[in-house]
GROMACS .gro file of C-alpha atoms in nm:
model
  373
    1MET     CA    1  10.127   9.594   7.353
    2THR     CA    2  10.436   9.753   7.475
    3ASP     CA    3  10.575   9.703   7.832
    4SER     CA    4  10.737  10.046   7.820
    5PRO     CA    5  10.624  10.300   8.091
    6ARG     CA    6  10.342  10.548   8.035
    7ARG     CA    7  10.448  10.917   7.994
    8THR     CA    8  10.267  11.218   8.129
    9ALA     CA    9  10.163  11.520   7.910
   10LEU     CA   10  10.464  11.723   8.071
   11ASP     CA   11  10.729  11.441   7.996
   12ALA     CA   12  10.932  11.639   7.701
   13LEU     CA   13  10.921  11.959   7.966
   14HIS     CA   14  11.060  11.719   8.253
   15ARG     CA   15  11.343  11.584   7.995
   16ALA     CA   16  11.426  11.956   7.879
   17LEU     CA   17  11.493  12.035   8.253
   18GLY     CA   18  11.713  11.788   8.286
   19ALA     CA   19  11.522  11.561   8.537
   20THR     CA   20  11.620  11.226   8.645
   21MET     CA   21  11.337  11.005   8.549
   22THR     CA   22  11.214  10.671   8.691
   23ASP     CA   23  10.975  10.414   8.645
   24PHE     CA   24  10.700  10.440   8.910
   25ALA     CA   25  10.383  10.225   8.907
   26GLY     CA   26  10.450  10.193   8.538
   27TRP     CA   27  10.494  10.556   8.452
   28ASP     CA   28  10.825  10.733   8.339
   29MET     CA   29  10.819  11.004   8.628
   30PRO     CA   30  11.073  11.279   8.747
   31LEU     CA   31  11.271  11.161   9.024
   32ARG     CA   32  11.462  11.482   9.098
   33TYR     CA   33  11.584  11.759   8.884
   34GLY     CA   34  11.884  11.854   9.070
   35SER     CA   35  11.949  11.824   9.446
   36GLU     CA   36  11.661  11.674   9.612
   37ARG     CA   37  11.734  11.825   9.949
   38ASP     CA   38  11.729  12.153   9.765
   39GLU     CA   39  11.399  12.049   9.662
   40HIS     CA   40  11.267  11.977   9.962
   41VAL     CA   41  11.366  12.278  10.141
   42ALA     CA   42  11.232  12.503   9.846
   43VAL     CA   43  10.896  12.314   9.947
   44ARG     CA   44  10.920  12.410  10.315
   45THR     CA   45  11.027  12.751  10.308
   46ARG     CA   46  10.912  12.884   9.917
   47ALA     CA   47  10.719  12.664   9.697
   48GLY     CA   48  10.765  12.362   9.452
   49LEU     CA   49  10.601  12.237   9.123
   50PHE     CA   50  10.502  11.889   9.105
   51ASP     CA   51  10.385  11.648   8.807
   52LEU     CA   52  10.144  11.409   8.953
   53SER     CA   53   9.959  11.302   8.631
   54HIS     CA   54  10.010  10.926   8.733
   55MET     CA   55   9.745  10.944   8.973
   56GLY     CA   56   9.419  10.755   8.863
   57GLU     CA   57   9.101  10.989   8.838
   58ILE     CA   58   8.771  10.757   8.864
   59THR     CA   59   8.439  10.939   8.812
   60LEU     CA   60   8.092  10.819   8.944
   61THR     CA   61   7.778  10.987   8.821
   62GLY     CA   62   7.417  10.908   8.887
   63PRO     CA   63   7.129  10.935   9.149
   64GLN     CA   64   7.285  10.660   9.363
   65ALA     CA   65   7.666  10.743   9.310
   66ALA     CA   66   7.687  10.833   9.673
   67ASP     CA   67   7.503  10.530   9.780
   68ALA     CA   68   7.727  10.332   9.577
   69LEU     CA   69   8.083  10.482   9.725
   70ASP     CA   70   7.896  10.432  10.090
   71HIS     CA   71   7.889  10.075   9.999
   72ALA     CA   72   8.246  10.048   9.844
   73LEU     CA   73   8.449  10.259  10.094
   74VAL     CA   74   8.485  10.270  10.445
   75GLY     CA   75   8.418  10.651  10.469
   76ASN     CA   76   8.049  10.833  10.458
   77LEU     CA   77   8.067  11.005  10.105
   78GLY     CA   78   7.683  11.055  10.149
   79LYS     CA   79   7.759  11.328  10.365
   80LEU     CA   80   7.998  11.496  10.190
   81THR     CA   81   7.882  11.828  10.047
   82VAL     CA   82   7.972  11.955   9.711
   83GLY     CA   83   8.266  12.119   9.662
   84ARG     CA   84   8.444  11.941   9.972
   85ALA     CA   85   8.692  11.649   9.957
   86ARG     CA   86   8.756  11.356  10.183
   87TYR     CA   87   9.037  11.122  10.275
   88THR     CA   88   8.915  10.785  10.282
   89MET     CA   89   8.997  10.381  10.194
   90ILE     CA   90   8.885  10.132  10.018
   91CYS     CA   91   8.905   9.773  10.175
   92ASN     CA   92   8.857   9.397  10.111
   93ALA     CA   93   8.617   9.182  10.259
   94GLU     CA   94   8.896   9.117  10.551
   95GLY     CA   95   8.937   9.471  10.621
   96GLY     CA   96   9.267   9.498  10.420
   97ILE     CA   97   9.352   9.834  10.286
   98LEU     CA   98   9.350   9.813   9.902
   99ASP     CA   99   9.430  10.201   9.852
  100ASP     CA  100   9.380  10.510  10.053
  101LEU     CA  101   9.199  10.789   9.825
  102ILE     CA  102   9.076  11.123   9.809
  103VAL     CA  103   8.694  11.163   9.707
  104TYR     CA  104   8.577  11.494   9.583
  105ARG     CA  105   8.218  11.578   9.555
  106LEU     CA  106   8.195  11.775   9.244
  107GLN     CA  107   7.803  11.783   9.186
  108ASP     CA  108   7.529  11.624   9.366
  109GLU     CA  109   7.515  11.320   9.172
  110ARG     CA  110   7.911  11.364   9.064
  111PHE     CA  111   8.217  11.212   9.252
  112MET     CA  112   8.570  11.197   9.128
  113VAL     CA  113   8.785  10.928   9.325
  114VAL     CA  114   9.159  10.997   9.317
  115ALA     CA  115   9.340  10.659   9.375
  116ASN     CA  116   9.738  10.589   9.379
  117ALA     CA  117   9.875  10.510   9.047
  118SER     CA  118  10.000  10.183   9.157
  119ASN     CA  119   9.637  10.065   9.253
  120ALA     CA  120   9.441  10.262   8.985
  121ARG     CA  121   9.326   9.961   8.785
  122GLY     CA  122   9.237   9.738   9.110
  123VAL     CA  123   9.035  10.033   9.249
  124LEU     CA  124   8.885  10.088   8.935
  125ASP     CA  125   8.781   9.748   8.893
  126ALA     CA  126   8.661   9.701   9.239
  127LEU     CA  127   8.445  10.024   9.221
  128THR     CA  128   8.280   9.890   8.927
  129GLU     CA  129   8.216   9.563   9.075
  130ARG     CA  130   8.056   9.703   9.399
  131ALA     CA  131   7.860   9.974   9.208
  132SER     CA  132   7.715   9.725   8.979
  133GLY     CA  133   7.349   9.690   9.193
  134PHE     CA  134   7.324  10.083   9.216
  135ASP     CA  135   7.206  10.348   8.964
  136THR     CA  136   7.541  10.489   8.882
  137GLU     CA  137   7.806  10.503   8.622
  138VAL     CA  138   8.178  10.415   8.701
  139ARG     CA  139   8.406  10.574   8.430
  140ASP     CA  140   8.765  10.551   8.397
  141ASP     CA  141   8.871  10.925   8.355
  142ARG     CA  142   9.264  10.818   8.415
  143GLU     CA  143   9.340  10.988   8.062
  144ALA     CA  144   9.125  11.277   8.095
  145TYR     CA  145   9.343  11.454   8.325
  146ALA     CA  146   9.704  11.588   8.398
  147LEU     CA  147   9.738  11.680   8.780
  148ILE     CA  148   9.982  11.955   8.850
  149ALA     CA  149  10.048  12.030   9.238
  150VAL     CA  150  10.210  12.352   9.353
  151GLN     CA  151  10.313  12.331   9.737
  152GLY     CA  152  10.457  12.560   9.991
  153PRO     CA  153  10.394  12.887  10.195
  154GLU     CA  154  10.444  13.065   9.861
  155SER     CA  155  10.189  12.903   9.673
  156PRO     CA  156   9.875  13.070   9.731
  157GLY     CA  157  10.030  13.423   9.619
  158ILE     CA  158  10.166  13.243   9.298
  159LEU     CA  159   9.852  13.082   9.200
  160LYS     CA  160   9.628  13.397   9.291
  161SER     CA  161   9.824  13.582   9.024
  162LEU     CA  162   9.677  13.320   8.741
  163THR     CA  163   9.345  13.249   8.841
  164ASP     CA  164   9.002  13.404   8.883
  165ALA     CA  165   8.895  13.154   9.170
  166ASP     CA  166   8.847  13.255   9.535
  167LEU     CA  167   9.165  13.095   9.689
  168ASP     CA  168   9.088  13.294  10.035
  169GLY     CA  169   8.781  13.109  10.037
  170LEU     CA  170   8.887  12.762   9.945
  171LYS     CA  171   8.904  12.539  10.265
  172TYR     CA  172   9.136  12.249  10.353
  173TYR     CA  173   8.983  11.937  10.165
  174ALA     CA  174   8.758  12.127   9.901
  175GLY     CA  175   8.777  12.218   9.538
  176LEU     CA  176   8.646  12.429   9.276
  177PRO     CA  177   8.612  12.484   8.934
  178GLY     CA  178   8.804  12.801   8.777
  179THR     CA  179   9.053  12.916   8.539
  180VAL     CA  180   9.421  12.872   8.581
  181ALA     CA  181   9.635  13.064   8.325
  182GLY     CA  182   9.326  13.121   8.098
  183VAL     CA  183   9.257  12.715   8.103
  184GLN     CA  184   8.968  12.534   8.273
  185ALA     CA  185   9.084  12.355   8.605
  186LEU     CA  186   8.952  12.188   8.931
  187ILE     CA  187   9.141  12.347   9.195
  188ALA     CA  188   9.175  12.152   9.531
  189ARG     CA  189   9.339  12.224   9.823
  190THR     CA  190   9.471  11.893   9.981
  191GLY     CA  191   9.830  11.798   9.955
  192TYR     CA  192  10.081  11.566  10.062
  193THR     CA  193  10.378  11.767  10.153
  194GLY     CA  194  10.272  11.904  10.510
  195GLU     CA  195  10.233  12.245  10.360
  196ASP     CA  196   9.987  12.452  10.229
  197GLY     CA  197   9.923  12.397   9.843
  198PHE     CA  198   9.688  12.335   9.537
  199GLU     CA  199   9.635  12.036   9.306
  200LEU     CA  200   9.520  12.137   8.980
  201PHE     CA  201   9.327  11.905   8.757
  202VAL     CA  202   9.353  12.002   8.377
  203ALA     CA  203   9.313  11.864   8.047
  204PRO     CA  204   9.666  11.698   7.943
  205GLU     CA  205   9.669  11.930   7.639
  206ASP     CA  206   9.653  12.230   7.896
  207ALA     CA  207   9.935  12.109   8.129
  208GLU     CA  208  10.228  12.258   7.959
  209THR     CA  209  10.053  12.574   7.945
  210VAL     CA  210   9.975  12.585   8.308
  211TRP     CA  211  10.321  12.445   8.428
  212GLN     CA  212  10.486  12.707   8.255
  213ALA     CA  213  10.281  12.990   8.350
  214LEU     CA  214  10.325  12.861   8.748
  215THR     CA  215  10.718  12.852   8.683
  216ASP     CA  216  10.714  13.211   8.549
  217ALA     CA  217  10.501  13.334   8.816
  218GLY     CA  218  10.679  13.152   9.081
  219LYS     CA  219  10.996  13.233   8.969
  220PRO     CA  220  11.039  13.606   9.204
  221ALA     CA  221  10.905  13.366   9.512
  222GLY     CA  222  11.180  13.090   9.447
  223LEU     CA  223  10.960  12.795   9.315
  224VAL     CA  224  11.163  12.537   9.188
  225PRO     CA  225  11.046  12.187   8.997
  226CYS     CA  226  11.021  11.902   9.242
  227GLY     CA  227  11.043  11.535   9.214
  228LEU     CA  228  10.916  11.214   9.343
  229SER     CA  229  11.204  11.185   9.569
  230CYS     CA  230  11.146  11.513   9.781
  231ARG     CA  231  10.777  11.412   9.783
  232ASP     CA  232  10.841  11.118   9.952
  233THR     CA  233  11.074  11.272  10.208
  234LEU     CA  234  10.828  11.584  10.285
  235ARG     CA  235  10.517  11.321  10.339
  236LEU     CA  236  10.753  11.107  10.560
  237GLU     CA  237  10.834  11.434  10.776
  238ALA     CA  238  10.463  11.522  10.760
  239GLY     CA  239  10.393  11.150  10.912
  240MET     CA  240  10.169  11.095  10.592
  241PRO     CA  241  10.118  10.700  10.497
  242LEU     CA  242  10.236  10.559  10.162
  243TYR     CA  243  10.077  10.285  10.013
  244GLY     CA  244  10.289   9.968  10.004
  245HIS     CA  245  10.466  10.100  10.300
  246GLU     CA  246  10.248  10.194  10.598
  247LEU     CA  247   9.961  10.085  10.409
  248THR     CA  248   9.883   9.720  10.284
  249THR     CA  249   9.637   9.457  10.234
  250ALA     CA  250   9.799   9.295  10.544
  251THR     CA  251   9.697   9.621  10.775
  252THR     CA  252   9.362   9.773  10.866
  253PRO     CA  253   9.305  10.142  10.894
  254PHE     CA  254   9.292  10.064  11.271
  255ASP     CA  255   9.639   9.895  11.264
  256ALA     CA  256   9.757  10.193  11.095
  257GLY     CA  257   9.631  10.450  11.348
  258LEU     CA  258   9.376  10.581  11.086
  259GLY     CA  259   9.061  10.424  11.243
  260ARG     CA  260   8.916  10.732  11.245
  261VAL     CA  261   8.847  10.712  10.835
  262VAL     CA  262   8.591  10.420  10.902
  263LYS     CA  263   8.242  10.527  10.972
  264PHE     CA  264   8.041  10.266  11.111
  265GLU     CA  265   7.774  10.528  11.176
  266LYS     CA  266   7.665  10.536  10.815
  267GLU     CA  267   7.360  10.352  10.701
  268GLY     CA  268   7.361  10.006  10.527
  269ASP     CA  269   7.638   9.766  10.509
  270PHE     CA  270   7.985   9.818  10.346
  271VAL     CA  271   8.265   9.592  10.207
  272GLY     CA  272   8.464   9.509  10.515
  273ARG     CA  273   8.245   9.626  10.786
  274ALA     CA  274   8.222   9.291  11.016
  275ALA     CA  275   8.602   9.253  10.995
  276LEU     CA  276   8.665   9.596  11.050
  277GLU     CA  277   8.459   9.634  11.372
  278GLU     CA  278   8.657   9.327  11.498
  279ALA     CA  279   8.986   9.547  11.421
  280ALA     CA  280   8.826   9.819  11.610
  281LYS     CA  281   8.785   9.605  11.894
  282ARG     CA  282   9.148   9.471  11.891
  283ALA     CA  283   9.268   9.818  11.864
  284GLU     CA  284   9.111   9.942  12.161
  285ALA     CA  285   9.177   9.623  12.404
  286SER     CA  286   9.532   9.580  12.302
  287PRO     CA  287   9.699   9.668  11.959
  288PRO     CA  288   9.954   9.418  11.902
  289ARG     CA  289  10.171   9.691  11.716
  290ARG     CA  290  10.147  10.073  11.643
  291LEU     CA  291  10.289  10.317  11.396
  292VAL     CA  292  10.523  10.554  11.556
  293GLY     CA  293  10.807  10.786  11.441
  294LEU     CA  294  11.160  10.720  11.493
  295ILE     CA  295  11.449  10.972  11.519
  296ALA     CA  296  11.802  10.847  11.482
  297GLU     CA  297  12.080  10.944  11.769
  298GLY     CA  298  12.323  10.864  11.492
  299ARG     CA  299  12.369  10.936  11.099
  300ARG     CA  300  12.297  10.595  10.965
  301VAL     CA  301  11.982  10.602  10.741
  302PRO     CA  302  11.706  10.355  10.781
  303ARG     CA  303  11.520  10.179  10.523
  304ALA     CA  304  11.177  10.000  10.447
  305GLY     CA  305  11.211   9.643  10.568
  306TYR     CA  306  11.485   9.687  10.866
  307ALA     CA  307  11.410   9.553  11.191
  308VAL     CA  308  11.340   9.768  11.507
  309VAL     CA  309  11.508   9.573  11.799
  310ALA     CA  310  11.515   9.610  12.177
  311ALA     CA  311  11.852   9.748  12.234
  312GLY     CA  312  12.128   9.521  12.403
  313GLU     CA  313  11.869   9.196  12.366
  314GLY     CA  314  11.828   9.222  11.988
  315THR     CA  315  11.482   9.081  12.005
  316VAL     CA  316  11.277   9.212  11.715
  317ILE     CA  317  11.002   9.451  11.806
  318GLY     CA  318  10.913   9.584  11.492
  319GLU     CA  319  10.956   9.697  11.123
  320VAL     CA  320  11.052  10.016  10.928
  321THR     CA  321  10.809  10.095  10.674
  322SER     CA  322  10.956  10.433  10.564
  323GLY     CA  323  11.292  10.580  10.635
  324ALA     CA  324  11.506  10.876  10.489
  325PRO     CA  325  11.729  11.175  10.578
  326SER     CA  326  11.501  11.451  10.730
  327PRO     CA  327  11.613  11.753  10.585
  328THR     CA  328  11.415  11.951  10.815
  329LEU     CA  329  11.532  11.780  11.131
  330GLY     CA  330  11.894  11.710  11.006
  331LYS     CA  331  11.869  11.349  11.109
  332PRO     CA  332  11.764  11.024  10.971
  333VAL     CA  333  11.403  10.944  11.059
  334ALA     CA  334  11.169  10.655  11.020
  335ILE     CA  335  10.806  10.521  11.034
  336ALA     CA  336  10.775  10.177  11.189
  337TYR     CA  337  10.532   9.940  11.308
  338VAL     CA  338  10.631   9.843  11.667
  339ASP     CA  339  10.513   9.611  11.962
  340ALA     CA  340  10.283   9.822  12.173
  341SER     CA  341  10.508   9.790  12.466
  342HIS     CA  342  10.770   9.987  12.273
  343ALA     CA  343  10.568  10.237  12.124
  344GLU     CA  344  10.498  10.555  12.386
  345PRO     CA  345  10.707  10.854  12.284
  346GLY     CA  346  11.031  10.876  12.481
  347THR     CA  347  11.063  10.479  12.521
  348ALA     CA  348  11.414  10.374  12.581
  349GLY     CA  349  11.632  10.093  12.419
  350VAL     CA  350  11.487  10.104  12.078
  351ALA     CA  351  11.723  10.012  11.793
  352VAL     CA  352  11.721   9.955  11.444
  353ASP     CA  353  11.902   9.685  11.298
  354ILE     CA  354  12.109   9.860  10.983
  355ARG     CA  355  12.312   9.581  10.826
  356GLY     CA  356  12.379   9.399  11.130
  357SER     CA  357  12.475   9.703  11.367
  358HIS     CA  358  12.190   9.829  11.600
  359GLU     CA  359  12.145  10.180  11.559
  360ALA     CA  360  11.973  10.377  11.852
  361TYR     CA  361  11.645  10.570  11.796
  362GLU     CA  362  11.442  10.775  11.975
  363VAL     CA  363  11.049  10.669  11.969
  364VAL     CA  364  10.824  10.991  11.895
  365ALA     CA  365  10.488  11.074  11.815
  366LEU     CA  366  10.386  11.135  11.440
  367PRO     CA  367  10.450  11.378  11.255
  368PHE     CA  368  10.796  11.455  11.259
  369TYR     CA  369  10.687  11.810  11.139
  370LYS     CA  370  10.401  12.030  11.149
  371ARG     CA  371  10.390  12.380  10.998
  372GLN     CA  372  10.275  12.674  11.152
  373ARG     CA  373   9.955  12.796  11.052
   0.00000   0.00000   0.00000
C-alpha cells in the first residue's frame, strides 16, 4: 500500500506540457501550466481545457435505483427524465452537507452520481448503505472514466468539429452519448466556471486521444490547457460553492442559500428530512448568517478563514470561506458567511481582518460574474 498521490490517465501529458502539479484530494493534479490569470482569461474569452478525472463516478442500476436515490439524497431524482442531470446534495441525519453532487439519469434504471474527489469514498459508502433496502446495485465506477472538460464561449464550436452529437439540442444540465474524436463518450453540459462548456466522460485509455484532438481543434480559437487554480477563481467569480469551504457538515443547504435543492414534496422519507425541515423554518424566520459576496476597496487579498468585522468597532460578524484576486473584476473578491444584519448588498462598514489590518469591503449579491447568454 502506498500513500503517494494517484495519477490520472493524462498525467504524462500534463508533465510534458510543463504543468505545475499538486496533491489534491489524493490525486496528483495540474495546478497551472503557465499563468493562472492567462488561463482564467482564456476561459472567459475563448476556451480552456481541464482534466477532471479526479472526480468520483458512482453508478446505480436496477428497478429501484430512483427510489434509492430519493431516499439517500435531498433531491427528487425520480422526476429526472432520461438524458437530464440535476445538481443535488447528500446530507447526514442532522442536515449537514456530506457533499454536493451532480446526478445523471442515463437510462430509466441507470443513474450516474458524480461526487467531489475528496468525498467520493464517503459518498460511495453512504449510498451503498442507504440503498441496501432497495432493489438496486451501487457500483464504484471511479476507475471506469477519465473526465475532460472544455469550457468557454468558443467551446461549442471546438467540440462540434469533433463529434456527431447534437450539441445545439443539448440543454444545460443534460447529457447524451456520442463519439468525440472517434471514441465513445458521455457528453454533458454542466460546468463549474460560469461559462458554457462540456464535460466528456471517456474510457481512461481514450483520454489522451480526446485531449489531443480538442487541443488541435481548439488551437485556432485560442484554447489553452487549464489547471485547478484558475478553475477555483472561475467558480469563485460565478458564485459557485466549493465543498470544504462554503459547504461542510456544519452547514445545511439552507445555510448556504441553496435550500431550493431540498425537495420536501417528494414521496417518502429521506435522510436528514426532519432536521432540514427545521433548518428551513429557521432560515425563513431569521437566518443567523447568510452567504454573500465581498469586493475589496483596496488590493489586499482575503483568504478562507479570515474574520469579517464591523469596521471601526472590530466586532466579528462573519468569516471568509473563499477569497482570491478576480481577473475579471480586477479586484480581490471573497465569499463569506456574515450576520444577517450585515448581509444586504450595499451594507456599509464591513471589513475583512487581513493579518490585523481591517480592509474595507463592499457587500454584494452573488455571483460576481454572470455571462451574457
